[in-house]
GROMACS .gro file of C-alpha atoms in nm:
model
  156
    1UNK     CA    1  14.843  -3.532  -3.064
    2UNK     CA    2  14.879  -3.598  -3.437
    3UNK     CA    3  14.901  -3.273  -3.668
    4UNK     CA    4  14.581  -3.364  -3.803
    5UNK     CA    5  14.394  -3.351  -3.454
    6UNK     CA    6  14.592  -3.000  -3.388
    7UNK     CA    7  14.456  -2.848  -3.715
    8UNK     CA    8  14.080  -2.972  -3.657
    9UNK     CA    9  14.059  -2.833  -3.324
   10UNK     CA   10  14.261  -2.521  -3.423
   11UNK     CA   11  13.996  -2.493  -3.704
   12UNK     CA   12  13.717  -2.528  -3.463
   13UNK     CA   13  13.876  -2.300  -3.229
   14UNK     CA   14  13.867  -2.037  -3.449
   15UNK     CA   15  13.484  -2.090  -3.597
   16UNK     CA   16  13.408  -2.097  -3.228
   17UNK     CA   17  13.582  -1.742  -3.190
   18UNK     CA   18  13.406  -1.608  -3.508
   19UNK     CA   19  13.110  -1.757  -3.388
   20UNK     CA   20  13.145  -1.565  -3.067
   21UNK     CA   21  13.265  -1.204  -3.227
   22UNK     CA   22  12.958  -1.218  -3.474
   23UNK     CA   23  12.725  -1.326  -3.175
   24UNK     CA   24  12.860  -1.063  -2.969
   25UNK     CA   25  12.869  -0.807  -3.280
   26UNK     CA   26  12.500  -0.858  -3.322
   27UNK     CA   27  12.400  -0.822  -2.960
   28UNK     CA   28  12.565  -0.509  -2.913
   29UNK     CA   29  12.359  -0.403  -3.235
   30UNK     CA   30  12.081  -0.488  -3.070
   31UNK     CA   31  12.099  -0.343  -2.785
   32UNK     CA   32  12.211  -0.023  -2.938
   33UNK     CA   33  11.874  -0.076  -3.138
   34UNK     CA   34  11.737  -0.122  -2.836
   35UNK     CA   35  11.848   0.206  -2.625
   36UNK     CA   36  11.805   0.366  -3.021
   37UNK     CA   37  11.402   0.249  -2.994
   38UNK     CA   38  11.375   0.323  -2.603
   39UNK     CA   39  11.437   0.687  -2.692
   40UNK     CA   40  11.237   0.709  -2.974
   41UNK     CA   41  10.961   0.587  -2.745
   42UNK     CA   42  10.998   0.839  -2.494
   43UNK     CA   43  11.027   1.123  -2.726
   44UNK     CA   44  10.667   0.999  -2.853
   45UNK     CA   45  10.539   0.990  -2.573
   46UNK     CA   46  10.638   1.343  -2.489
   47UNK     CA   47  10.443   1.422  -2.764
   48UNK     CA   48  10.160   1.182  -2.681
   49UNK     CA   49   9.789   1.400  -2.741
   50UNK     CA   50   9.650   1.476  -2.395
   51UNK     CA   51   9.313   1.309  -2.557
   52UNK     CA   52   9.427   0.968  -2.681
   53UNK     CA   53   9.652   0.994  -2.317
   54UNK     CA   54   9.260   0.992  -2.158
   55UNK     CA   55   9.186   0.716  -2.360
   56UNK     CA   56   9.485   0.492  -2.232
   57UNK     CA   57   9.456   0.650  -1.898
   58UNK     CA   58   9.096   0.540  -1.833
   59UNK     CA   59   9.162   0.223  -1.927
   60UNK     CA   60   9.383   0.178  -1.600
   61UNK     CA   61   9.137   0.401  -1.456
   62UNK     CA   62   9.295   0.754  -1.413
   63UNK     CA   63   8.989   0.951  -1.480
   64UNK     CA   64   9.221   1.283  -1.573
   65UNK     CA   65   9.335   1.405  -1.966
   66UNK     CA   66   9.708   1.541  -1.874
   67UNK     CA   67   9.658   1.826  -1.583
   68UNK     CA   68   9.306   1.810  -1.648
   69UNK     CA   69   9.089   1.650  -1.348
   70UNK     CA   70   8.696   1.537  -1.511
   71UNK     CA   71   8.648   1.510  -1.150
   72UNK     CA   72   8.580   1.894  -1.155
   73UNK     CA   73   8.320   1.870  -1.419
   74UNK     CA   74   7.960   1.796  -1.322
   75UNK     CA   75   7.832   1.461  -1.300
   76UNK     CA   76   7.575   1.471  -1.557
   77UNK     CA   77   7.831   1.631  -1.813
   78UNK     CA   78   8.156   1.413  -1.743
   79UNK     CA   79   8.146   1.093  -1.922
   80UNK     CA   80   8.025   1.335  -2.213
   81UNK     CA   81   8.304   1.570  -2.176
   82UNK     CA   82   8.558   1.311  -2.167
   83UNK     CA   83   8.457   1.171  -2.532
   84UNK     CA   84   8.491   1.518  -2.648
   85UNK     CA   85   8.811   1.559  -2.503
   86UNK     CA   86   8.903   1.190  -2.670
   87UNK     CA   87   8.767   1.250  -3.019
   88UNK     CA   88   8.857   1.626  -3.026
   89UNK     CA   89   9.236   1.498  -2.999
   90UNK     CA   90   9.214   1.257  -3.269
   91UNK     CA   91   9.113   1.574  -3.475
   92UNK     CA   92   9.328   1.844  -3.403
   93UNK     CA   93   9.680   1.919  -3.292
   94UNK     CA   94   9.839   1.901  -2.975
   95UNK     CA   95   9.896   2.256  -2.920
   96UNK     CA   96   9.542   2.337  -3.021
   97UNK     CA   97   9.354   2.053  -2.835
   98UNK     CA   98   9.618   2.145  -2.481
   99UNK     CA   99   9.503   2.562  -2.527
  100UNK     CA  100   9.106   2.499  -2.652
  101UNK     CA  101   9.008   2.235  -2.457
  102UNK     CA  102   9.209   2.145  -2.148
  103UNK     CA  103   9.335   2.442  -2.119
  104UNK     CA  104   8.992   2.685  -2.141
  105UNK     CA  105   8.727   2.433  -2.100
  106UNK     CA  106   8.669   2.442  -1.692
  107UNK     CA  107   8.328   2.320  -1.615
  108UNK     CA  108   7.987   2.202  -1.821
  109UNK     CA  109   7.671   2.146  -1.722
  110UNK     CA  110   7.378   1.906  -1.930
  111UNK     CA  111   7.033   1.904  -1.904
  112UNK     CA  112   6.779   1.730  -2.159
  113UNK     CA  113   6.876   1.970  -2.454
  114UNK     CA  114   7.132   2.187  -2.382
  115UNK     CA  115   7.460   2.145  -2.301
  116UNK     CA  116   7.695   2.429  -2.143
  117UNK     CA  117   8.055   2.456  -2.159
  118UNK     CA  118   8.257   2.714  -1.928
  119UNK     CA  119   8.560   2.861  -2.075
  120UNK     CA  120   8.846   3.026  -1.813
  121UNK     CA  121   8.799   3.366  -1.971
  122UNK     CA  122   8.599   3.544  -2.259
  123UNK     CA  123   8.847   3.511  -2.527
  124UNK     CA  124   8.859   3.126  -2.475
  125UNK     CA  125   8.458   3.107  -2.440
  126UNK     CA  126   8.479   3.273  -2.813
  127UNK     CA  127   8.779   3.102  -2.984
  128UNK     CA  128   8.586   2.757  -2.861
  129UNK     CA  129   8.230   2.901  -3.046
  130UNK     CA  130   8.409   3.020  -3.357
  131UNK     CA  131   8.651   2.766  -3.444
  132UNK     CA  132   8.533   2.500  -3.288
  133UNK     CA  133   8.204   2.489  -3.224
  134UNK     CA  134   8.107   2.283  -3.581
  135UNK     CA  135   8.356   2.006  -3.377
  136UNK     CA  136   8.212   1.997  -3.045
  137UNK     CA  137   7.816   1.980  -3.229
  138UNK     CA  138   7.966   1.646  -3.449
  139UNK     CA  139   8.138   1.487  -3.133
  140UNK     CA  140   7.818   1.597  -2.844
  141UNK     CA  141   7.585   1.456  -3.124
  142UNK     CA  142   7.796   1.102  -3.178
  143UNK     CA  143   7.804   1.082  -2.792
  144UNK     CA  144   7.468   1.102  -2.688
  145UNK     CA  145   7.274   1.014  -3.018
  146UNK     CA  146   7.106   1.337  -3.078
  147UNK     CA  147   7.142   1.712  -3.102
  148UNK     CA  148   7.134   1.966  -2.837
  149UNK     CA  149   7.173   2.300  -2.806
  150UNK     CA  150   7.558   2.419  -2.694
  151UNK     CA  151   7.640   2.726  -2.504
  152UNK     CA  152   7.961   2.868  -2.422
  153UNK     CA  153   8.005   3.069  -2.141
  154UNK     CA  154   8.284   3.238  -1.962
  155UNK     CA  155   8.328   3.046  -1.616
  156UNK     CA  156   8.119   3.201  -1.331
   0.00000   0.00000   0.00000
């Protein structure tokens, strides 16, 4: 083999090995990115609002908002409940919308004008009227296209 031939493939040898290094260089950056982004996801999600979870959730058609089963709630009130639960957690924080809402709210009723919400104990039933009753009026309102009276109750 003349020297000529020994130096081009030496040459091309080498790019090929460079080549290779970068190549392999870049895909272990990636894949660190990778694991790096993976993780990032699932601490989001851990912090994922149980409301917007509804939202993706009833799309695949789990009909629950974290622990909370709709199931529970009457008929007439669900679908209604369920907004609330979605646009409440687009307004608030996580902690706030987890202890106000899924974690007090247990049962509501509707009728023509009037809808009633059942809180797990007194001091929920009051925290929801106080702080968080000017909410619940804009989101009921949205929902079904006019006003109606809310009550809060503690649950029977």
């Amino acid at each position: 083999m003349a020297e000529t031939e020994w130096k081009d493939i030496w040459q091309e040898l080498e790019s090929l090995k460079r080549e290779n290094k970068y190549l392999r260089n870049l895909l272990d950056v990636t894949l660190d990115k990778v694991v790096e982004i993976e993780r990032r996801i699932n601490r989001v999600e851990e912090k994922v609002n149980p409301g917007l979870e509804l939202y993706y959730r009833e799309n695949k058609g789990i009909g629950y908002a974290g622990k909370y089963n709709f199931e529970q709630i009457d008929e007439s009130a669900r679908e209604l409940i369920k907004s609330l639960f979605y646009e409440a957690a687009k307004k608030i924080s996580s902690p706030s919308f987890e202890t106000w809402f899924t974690g007090t709210i247990t049962d509501a009723r509707l009728t023509e004008d009037l809808l009633i919400i059942y809180a797990n104990n007194d001091f929920g039933r009051d925290w929801l009227e106080t702080k968080y009753s000017d909410l619940i009026h804009e989101i009921v309102a949205k929902f079904l296209q006019r006003e109606v009276q809310i009550q809060f109750v503690k649950d029977r």
